[in-house]
Amino acid sequence: MNLYFRLFTFLKGARVQLALKISLGLLIMGTYVGQAFATAATMKTLFAGGSFHEISPLIIIIAVLIVIRAVIVKVDEIYGKKIAYFIKNELRERLLMRLMDLGPGYQENYRSGNLQSVLIDGVESLEPFLTGYVPQLLVSLLGSGVVVIYIWTLDPVVGWITAAGLLIAVGSPQLGSNFFKRIILEYWQSYAKLNAQYIDAMQGMTTLKVFQASKHKGQELEEEAKGVYNRSMKSLGVSLLDSAIVKWGTAAGAAFATGVGALRVTTGELPVQSLFVILFLVVECFRPLNDLNRLWHQSFLGFAAARGIFNLLDEPLIVEEKSQSLQQAVERPLPELTFKEVTFAYSGGKRPAVKNISLHIKAGEKVAFVGKSGSGKSTLVQLIMRFFDPQSGSILMNGLDIRENSLEDLRNQIAVVFQDTYLFYGTVSENLRVANPNATLEELEKAAKLAGAHEFIMELPQGYDTVIGERGMRLSGGQKQRLSIARAFLKDAPLLILDEATSNVDALSEEKIQHALEHLMKNKTTILIAHRLSTIQNADRIFVMDDQELKEEGNHRELLFEKGFYAQLIEAQHE
């Protein structure tokens, strides 16, 4: 579908509001037309030698129409903003839900700054087109069309000239639209890149300071900013040229129609009274087109941003959910997991991240995955969570392929404590309620106490209501990790995954966290992933990964006795 026409689909939920916006536009034009008739009548009266007493009612009518128009214009602008808010809010929610459906796998190939540009600036730039240009287009077609027909009834020749001028004014912007769209697209792409660069610089500020790289990064940003400026000036120049052509066309059309009308008066083919009406109506006929042209050029940035919006909406889902996915009962047994010859490669690559993995995890069992970095341990977690689906093989939970479950039901059964805890800007309680939005303060405190976090939370300035900053920057690594464990306590899911949960904390914090984890793992099926082999020696079974394959399986003693790859890892860590 053509990009231009596809944008109209965003207006489906606002048809009533759009109709009212068009009605307001027609009323505004109606006041101009009424003013034109009143002014023409005033000129006709004065031309016939009328007195001020005769034209005073007409002057009052003109004044009243001006006041009415001012009121309608204000209502129109306010209502336009309300429609814009409704449409943009709906679109942003739709885009966010699409991002959630695409999952973390989609973000691996796109920078956060580019996505932010689409969700915030891209949606914002659609406002001139959706709530300005589209209603004004219909106002112009209806309003100007009626005026042209009326002028044609007064004099067909002048009517055809006016109609031709309208067609030229509407059509001329389309002639160079592809060229202008390309320039605007280049500007939008450079702007999105600059935005991404700035976000990178802000998030990496500490690293830039440590390595004294701030100046170099600043120079990079300056070059990017210059590119945005140059493309902005280029698009502005083309826009001004195009607008000048349209304005010249509308002015020339009005002047030519009026001139021909005056000529026909001299030949007796047109009454002078009709010329007064034509003189003022022709101007009002072209007025909506000047507004339309202005909104057309304001919409070009939206056209460029729309490509990114539609690319996001059209992106095929990495993980497809069946239309009739199973929803299991609330009361369910502890999960058992089975991998059957599972092979997976990121982005459909040729080199597998895991290959031909077959294993079984019993219900209530505590198992660990160990191996070198890049051996495929964390990939198995992402496959269990269905952030990705394997290219071959299957994963079963309690004997059922996890692809048969709804994603919501599957993930409700899983709690994860990641190596890198993500905390949102907000209070401690808001971050904890990510795991359970309906949790009471008593439940938050209970979970925090079990996680060993309650004590340090109460030492914060406002306790659970303390704002902890973006990404939890006001907390230590150990404190952030304990909040992550508190989230897992709040969720209380039967399958627990601990992905390098203590790798980024000091020895004292690790001891406290390990104690909290022991409480958390009770009565759950638990999967441990760790580099520090000391943290998984008490696991019921240990799966040893190497070169994306499962090499060994057994408990700590059995694997040491075999003197295989696991024994080599233990020896390497003790050196």
XYZ file of C-alpha atoms in Angstrom:
575
model
C 0.000 0.000 0.000
C 1.271 3.453 -0.828
C 2.831 5.106 2.218
C 0.710 8.226 1.732
C -2.587 6.320 1.768
C -1.509 3.893 4.478
C -1.142 6.798 6.903
C -4.913 7.230 6.716
C -5.287 3.911 8.593
C -4.117 5.667 11.766
C -7.346 7.687 11.690
C -9.694 4.692 11.905
C -10.434 5.183 15.585
C -11.009 8.929 15.253
C -13.483 9.199 12.385
C -16.144 11.013 14.424
C -13.592 13.476 15.802
C -12.179 13.978 12.301
C -15.651 14.706 10.918
C -16.149 17.361 13.594
C -12.717 18.855 12.798
C -13.700 19.077 9.114
C -17.016 20.687 10.079
C -15.170 23.338 12.079
C -12.907 23.979 9.087
C -15.901 24.391 6.808
C -17.487 26.800 9.298
C -14.297 28.876 9.295
C -14.319 28.966 5.529
C -18.012 29.807 5.645
C -17.262 32.943 7.696
C -14.706 34.001 5.062
C -17.195 33.410 2.260
C -19.919 35.272 4.152
C -17.492 38.125 4.730
C -16.685 38.129 1.005
C -20.381 38.413 0.100
C -20.912 41.179 2.675
C -17.854 43.068 1.419
C -19.004 42.661 -2.198
C -22.439 43.979 -1.235
C -20.799 46.954 0.501
C -18.739 47.750 -2.614
C -21.833 47.366 -4.800
C -23.792 49.812 -2.589
C -20.993 52.371 -2.517
C -20.489 52.010 -6.279
C -24.193 52.761 -6.730
C -23.848 55.916 -4.584
C -25.327 54.485 -1.362
C -24.964 56.198 2.007
C -23.208 55.048 5.195
C -26.636 54.308 6.693
C -27.220 51.723 3.942
C -23.892 49.934 4.406
C -23.796 50.017 8.251
C -25.733 46.704 8.591
C -23.202 45.103 6.223
C -20.298 46.443 8.289
C -21.919 44.992 11.425
C -22.292 41.619 9.671
C -18.587 41.673 8.704
C -17.586 42.503 12.297
C -19.779 39.720 13.705
C -18.346 37.195 11.232
C -14.796 38.167 12.270
C -15.642 37.612 15.951
C -17.378 34.303 15.205
C -14.400 33.162 13.139
C -11.980 34.005 15.947
C -14.019 31.866 18.359
C -14.277 28.947 15.893
C -10.543 29.113 15.110
C -9.736 28.862 18.815
C -12.120 25.913 19.248
C -10.667 24.297 16.121
C -7.084 24.575 17.399
C -7.967 23.211 20.843
C -9.993 20.366 19.378
C -7.204 19.618 16.897
C -4.780 19.177 19.797
C -7.202 16.838 21.536
C -7.535 14.705 18.405
C -3.752 14.712 18.012
C -3.311 13.556 21.601
C -5.797 10.720 21.082
C -4.237 9.530 17.809
C -0.626 9.814 18.993
C -1.393 8.067 22.259
C -3.092 5.185 20.431
C -0.207 4.904 17.956
C 2.497 4.994 20.634
C 0.694 2.305 22.606
C 0.415 0.197 19.456
C 4.124 0.631 18.698
C 5.136 -0.161 22.276
C 3.030 -3.324 22.275
C 4.652 -4.307 18.983
C 8.085 -3.816 20.525
C 7.034 -5.951 23.500
C 5.814 -8.672 21.120
C 9.067 -8.555 19.157
C 11.008 -8.931 22.391
C 14.694 -8.506 23.213
C 15.778 -10.249 20.027
C 14.570 -7.333 17.903
C 16.569 -4.789 19.897
C 19.806 -6.661 19.240
C 19.830 -5.220 15.717
C 18.689 -1.649 16.492
C 20.079 1.173 18.596
C 17.932 2.467 21.446
C 18.240 6.038 20.152
C 16.806 5.082 16.758
C 13.832 3.362 18.368
C 13.335 6.352 20.677
C 13.246 8.636 17.624
C 10.491 6.525 16.085
C 8.384 6.231 19.253
C 8.668 9.867 20.365
C 9.737 12.242 17.589
C 8.434 10.079 14.739
C 4.906 9.857 16.121
C 4.994 13.562 17.023
C 5.909 14.521 13.465
C 2.777 12.818 12.121
C 0.513 15.378 13.814
C 0.576 17.998 10.979
C -0.513 15.376 8.456
C -3.091 13.435 10.465
C -4.809 16.295 12.301
C -3.941 19.172 9.972
C -3.440 18.177 6.358
C -6.113 15.466 6.116
C -8.988 17.625 7.472
C -7.766 20.655 5.498
C -7.654 18.566 2.307
C -11.339 17.733 2.661
C -12.162 21.329 3.643
C -10.366 22.535 0.517
C -12.065 20.024 -1.770
C -15.535 20.678 -0.380
C -15.308 24.398 0.398
C -13.288 25.538 -2.603
C -15.265 23.192 -4.843
C -18.573 24.778 -3.839
C -17.141 28.280 -4.319
C -15.842 27.395 -7.800
C -19.251 26.020 -8.777
C -20.908 29.232 -7.585
C -18.400 31.378 -9.534
C -19.081 29.178 -12.589
C -22.818 29.974 -12.274
C -21.949 33.677 -12.323
C -19.607 33.316 -15.317
C -18.487 29.957 -16.799
C -15.254 31.395 -18.261
C -14.094 32.799 -14.935
C -15.266 29.577 -13.260
C -13.081 27.411 -15.531
C -10.088 29.700 -14.986
C -10.531 29.465 -11.207
C -10.887 25.668 -11.398
C -7.703 25.429 -13.462
C -5.867 27.562 -10.911
C -7.023 25.246 -8.124
C -5.793 22.168 -9.985
C -2.387 23.776 -10.570
C -2.124 24.820 -6.913
C -3.017 21.319 -5.695
C -0.971 19.448 -8.296
C 2.272 21.442 -8.372
C 3.499 20.259 -4.930
C 3.123 16.658 -6.116
C 5.537 17.166 -9.017
C 8.600 17.432 -6.804
C 7.279 15.445 -3.852
C 9.476 12.373 -4.446
C 12.608 14.521 -4.605
C 11.593 16.426 -1.477
C 10.670 13.227 0.382
C 14.135 11.836 -0.339
C 15.782 14.948 1.117
C 13.545 14.818 4.204
C 14.250 11.090 4.618
C 17.987 11.822 4.617
C 17.403 14.514 7.235
C 15.326 12.167 9.405
C 17.908 9.376 9.218
C 20.714 11.749 10.193
C 18.585 13.142 13.033
C 17.810 9.630 14.349
C 21.506 8.736 14.199
C 22.454 11.909 16.094
C 19.825 11.114 18.707
C 21.256 7.612 19.129
C 24.777 9.042 19.450
C 23.703 11.440 22.202
C 21.976 8.671 24.171
C 25.120 6.545 23.844
C 27.213 9.440 25.149
C 24.889 10.013 28.129
C 24.747 6.342 29.074
C 28.501 5.950 28.662
C 29.451 9.183 30.436
C 31.445 7.407 33.160
C 33.472 5.454 30.595
C 34.159 8.609 28.569
C 35.387 10.397 31.678
C 37.584 7.518 32.830
C 39.321 7.194 29.473
C 39.432 10.971 28.821
C 37.450 10.383 25.641
C 34.875 13.153 26.165
C 36.570 15.542 23.713
C 36.786 12.923 20.970
C 33.136 11.949 21.462
C 32.196 15.636 21.398
C 33.923 16.019 18.031
C 31.979 13.035 16.684
C 28.723 14.570 17.879
C 29.690 17.915 16.335
C 30.220 16.263 12.944
C 26.885 14.480 13.208
C 25.163 17.739 14.213
C 26.680 19.526 11.209
C 25.280 16.826 8.952
C 21.815 17.297 10.456
C 22.125 21.080 10.009
C 23.189 20.799 6.349
C 20.335 18.427 5.510
C 17.916 20.662 7.428
C 18.970 23.702 5.404
C 18.722 21.732 2.170
C 15.187 20.597 2.957
C 14.227 24.108 4.046
C 15.471 25.576 0.758
C 13.490 23.096 -1.332
C 10.425 23.619 0.855
C 10.564 27.398 0.488
C 10.968 27.141 -3.280
C 8.007 24.790 -3.546
C 5.867 27.011 -1.294
C 6.809 30.081 -3.327
C 5.655 28.372 -6.528
C 2.306 27.462 -4.975
C 1.810 30.933 -3.513
C 2.675 32.491 -6.852
C 0.247 30.108 -8.563
C -2.648 30.928 -6.232
C -1.968 34.673 -6.468
C -1.654 34.487 -10.254
C -4.809 32.373 -10.516
C -6.817 34.842 -8.432
C -5.431 37.813 -10.356
C -6.019 36.189 -13.752
C -9.597 35.215 -12.863
C -10.317 38.729 -11.595
C -8.671 40.325 -14.659
C -10.676 38.193 -17.086
C -13.822 39.021 -15.103
C -13.068 42.750 -15.385
C -12.469 42.358 -19.120
C -15.810 40.635 -19.537
C -17.495 43.499 -17.638
C -16.145 45.964 -20.227
C -17.599 43.832 -23.025
C -20.933 43.615 -21.262
C -20.732 39.842 -20.824
C -20.614 40.091 -17.000
C -22.614 42.455 -14.748
C -20.440 44.707 -12.608
C -22.292 43.503 -9.499
C -21.166 39.948 -10.230
C -17.581 41.156 -10.639
C -17.588 42.443 -7.044
C -18.669 39.002 -5.825
C -16.034 37.246 -7.994
C -13.354 39.691 -6.851
C -13.699 38.649 -3.223
C -14.771 35.007 -3.669
C -11.753 34.110 -5.801
C -9.453 35.159 -2.953
C -11.410 33.009 -0.478
C -11.389 30.134 -2.940
C -7.589 30.000 -2.903
C -7.170 30.712 0.831
C -7.682 27.048 1.964
C -5.095 25.932 -0.585
C -2.429 28.157 0.925
C -3.178 26.583 4.322
C -3.154 23.143 2.691
C 0.241 23.786 1.110
C 1.686 24.902 4.462
C 0.434 21.742 6.176
C 1.683 19.603 3.265
C 5.244 20.767 3.816
C 4.953 20.422 7.586
C 3.896 16.809 6.969
C 7.008 15.789 5.037
C 8.999 14.992 8.179
C 6.120 12.739 9.193
C 6.340 10.934 5.848
C 10.009 10.209 6.497
C 9.323 9.069 10.077
C 6.400 6.925 8.874
C 8.845 4.611 7.118
C 10.409 3.737 10.465
C 6.969 3.378 12.066
C 5.712 1.004 9.375
C 8.991 -0.933 9.398
C 8.439 -1.550 13.104
C 4.765 -2.494 12.673
C 5.577 -4.781 9.718
C 8.540 -6.497 11.372
C 7.765 -10.233 11.510
C 7.544 -11.611 15.027
C 10.606 -13.508 16.161
C 8.381 -15.760 18.257
C 4.917 -16.576 16.903
C 2.142 -17.321 19.366
C -0.524 -19.780 18.271
C -4.011 -18.361 17.892
C -5.335 -20.949 20.367
C -2.451 -21.244 22.809
C -3.142 -23.308 25.904
C -3.752 -21.552 29.215
C -2.878 -23.886 32.071
C -4.710 -24.038 35.373
C -3.619 -21.763 38.191
C -2.687 -24.754 40.364
C 0.185 -26.475 38.548
C 2.952 -28.911 39.550
C 6.589 -27.891 39.741
C 7.897 -27.678 36.176
C 10.103 -30.311 34.607
C 11.962 -29.406 31.427
C 13.088 -31.536 28.519
C 15.326 -30.391 25.649
C 15.065 -32.585 22.559
C 17.886 -32.114 20.042
C 17.639 -28.315 20.270
C 19.691 -26.255 17.804
C 19.547 -22.476 17.558
C 21.516 -19.707 15.818
C 20.902 -15.967 16.331
C 19.490 -14.046 13.346
C 19.310 -17.311 11.442
C 23.118 -17.401 11.313
C 25.135 -20.359 10.141
C 27.073 -20.736 13.399
C 24.774 -22.215 16.094
C 24.665 -20.673 19.564
C 23.603 -24.104 20.851
C 23.528 -27.295 18.843
C 21.821 -30.638 19.286
C 21.116 -30.171 23.010
C 19.181 -33.004 24.683
C 18.672 -33.087 28.460
C 16.030 -33.487 31.145
C 15.487 -31.432 34.321
C 13.265 -33.066 36.934
C 10.542 -31.234 38.827
C 11.940 -29.580 41.970
C 15.525 -30.285 40.907
C 18.347 -27.741 41.243
C 20.588 -27.913 38.188
C 23.497 -25.803 36.995
C 24.944 -24.963 33.603
C 28.666 -24.187 33.469
C 31.135 -23.517 30.699
C 33.285 -20.870 29.097
C 31.832 -17.560 27.925
C 29.989 -18.046 24.646
C 29.381 -21.742 25.206
C 25.606 -21.270 25.017
C 24.488 -21.164 28.666
C 22.535 -17.889 28.538
C 21.085 -18.833 25.149
C 19.343 -21.783 26.798
C 17.675 -19.346 29.233
C 16.433 -17.179 26.362
C 15.014 -20.247 24.633
C 13.180 -21.323 27.794
C 11.731 -17.795 28.100
C 10.809 -17.957 24.380
C 12.632 -14.778 23.489
C 13.640 -16.967 20.536
C 12.493 -20.320 19.178
C 14.986 -23.016 18.138
C 15.487 -23.671 14.444
C 15.236 -27.393 15.158
C 14.264 -29.547 18.099
C 11.818 -28.749 20.887
C 11.620 -27.771 24.555
C 8.982 -29.455 26.707
C 7.595 -28.297 30.049
C 5.750 -31.025 31.934
C 5.641 -33.045 28.720
C 4.121 -30.243 26.592
C 5.973 -28.252 23.943
C 6.320 -24.719 25.346
C 5.192 -23.378 21.961
C 1.731 -24.756 22.778
C 1.428 -22.480 25.814
C 0.502 -18.832 25.639
C 3.522 -16.595 26.173
C 1.787 -14.999 29.159
C 1.187 -18.339 30.867
C 4.701 -19.585 30.135
C 6.415 -16.500 31.515
C 4.110 -16.375 34.532
C 5.711 -19.683 35.570
C 9.249 -18.286 35.414
C 11.182 -15.886 37.641
C 14.658 -14.765 36.589
C 17.484 -13.044 38.454
C 19.846 -11.740 35.802
C 23.514 -10.838 36.048
C 22.756 -7.223 35.089
C 19.770 -6.001 37.100
C 17.723 -3.344 35.322
C 16.025 -0.820 37.569
C 13.684 1.825 36.199
C 13.647 5.492 37.128
C 11.206 5.639 40.029
C 10.803 4.603 43.648
C 11.947 1.380 45.261
C 8.336 0.205 45.623
C 7.577 0.949 41.943
C 10.593 -1.125 40.893
C 9.577 -4.023 43.129
C 5.995 -3.967 41.845
C 7.281 -4.735 38.345
C 7.022 -8.366 39.494
C 3.583 -7.950 41.095
C 1.703 -4.688 40.363
C -0.926 -5.441 43.030
C 1.508 -6.176 45.868
C 0.777 -4.443 49.166
C 3.429 -2.633 51.207
C 3.451 -5.553 53.645
C 4.174 -7.967 50.773
C 6.942 -5.684 49.479
C 8.557 -5.587 52.914
C 8.292 -9.356 53.329
C 9.960 -9.961 49.944
C 12.662 -7.374 50.693
C 13.400 -8.990 54.073
C 13.720 -12.431 52.494
C 16.077 -10.911 49.897
C 18.151 -9.139 52.570
C 17.176 -5.756 51.122
C 14.802 -4.333 53.755
C 17.575 -3.000 55.978
C 19.310 -0.872 53.342
C 15.948 0.258 51.899
C 14.927 1.662 55.290
C 18.225 3.574 55.433
C 17.311 5.418 52.224
C 15.917 8.990 52.662
C 12.268 8.036 52.019
C 12.501 4.284 52.472
C 10.390 2.426 49.923
C 9.305 5.760 48.412
C 12.887 6.804 47.608
C 13.550 7.579 43.942
C 16.596 5.496 43.045
C 17.516 7.211 39.773
C 17.837 5.971 36.220
C 19.081 2.357 36.073
C 19.330 2.465 39.892
C 22.462 4.619 39.708
C 22.147 5.604 43.394
C 22.513 1.984 44.546
C 25.496 -0.359 44.736
C 25.724 -3.504 42.649
C 24.859 -5.697 45.637
C 21.853 -3.553 46.548
C 20.512 -3.684 43.013
C 20.926 -7.444 42.942
C 19.039 -7.855 46.211
C 16.158 -5.823 44.768
C 16.169 -8.188 41.801
C 15.930 -11.148 44.182
C 13.088 -9.400 46.046
C 11.257 -9.184 42.716
C 11.662 -12.940 42.297
C 10.255 -13.506 45.809
C 7.262 -11.314 44.919
C 6.581 -13.225 41.713
C 6.914 -16.597 43.483
C 7.080 -18.522 40.188
C 7.653 -22.314 40.262
C 10.603 -22.192 37.828
C 13.537 -20.071 39.005
C 16.464 -19.106 36.756
C 19.570 -17.527 38.280
C 21.741 -16.193 35.465
C 25.141 -15.198 36.908
C 23.258 -13.710 39.876
C 26.365 -13.030 42.004
C 29.048 -12.372 39.391
C 29.143 -8.545 39.727
C 29.183 -8.124 43.513
C 31.833 -8.074 46.213
C 32.489 -10.993 48.577
C 30.417 -9.573 51.469
C 27.443 -8.838 49.198
C 27.809 -12.251 47.574
C 27.496 -13.948 50.949
C 24.282 -12.041 51.767
C 22.874 -12.636 48.293
C 23.744 -16.324 48.390
C 21.898 -16.635 51.707
C 18.825 -14.952 50.166
C 19.006 -17.226 47.142
C 18.960 -20.308 49.339
C 15.576 -19.160 50.672
C 14.375 -18.324 47.167
C 15.244 -21.748 45.701
C 13.138 -23.702 48.200
C 10.259 -25.681 46.636
C 11.169 -24.609 43.093
C 12.700 -26.074 39.985
C 15.926 -24.087 39.765
C 18.387 -23.469 36.948
C 21.737 -21.923 37.921
C 24.154 -20.366 35.459
C 27.494 -19.325 36.881
C 31.139 -18.680 36.134
C 32.117 -19.042 39.788
C 31.938 -22.800 40.156
C 31.928 -22.557 43.961
C 28.324 -21.314 43.807
C 26.973 -24.435 42.052
C 28.775 -27.319 43.764
C 25.654 -28.233 45.765
C 23.496 -28.521 42.648
C 21.709 -31.840 42.147
C 23.164 -32.038 38.668
C 25.594 -29.999 36.607
C 25.479 -29.683 32.818
C 28.829 -28.776 31.284
C 28.715 -26.764 28.042
C 31.569 -26.286 25.572
C 31.614 -25.209 21.942
C 27.790 -24.777 22.083
C 27.298 -28.462 22.938
C 26.499 -30.424 26.086
C 29.741 -32.205 26.958
C 29.221 -33.630 30.443
C 26.460 -34.242 32.987
C 26.526 -35.256 36.648
C 26.943 -33.944 40.166
C 30.074 -32.205 41.439
C 31.771 -35.385 42.721
C 30.957 -37.457 39.662
C 32.315 -34.839 37.289
C 35.527 -34.383 39.274
C 36.059 -38.165 39.310
C 35.720 -38.288 35.511
C 38.618 -35.791 35.215
C 37.030 -34.260 32.108
C 36.212 -30.717 31.047
C 34.498 -29.807 34.345
C 37.559 -30.898 36.319
C 39.702 -28.682 34.081
C 37.444 -25.695 34.785
C 37.696 -26.281 38.562
C 41.458 -26.576 38.349
C 41.742 -23.404 36.242
C 39.754 -21.379 38.820
C 41.956 -22.626 41.677
C 45.192 -21.580 39.991
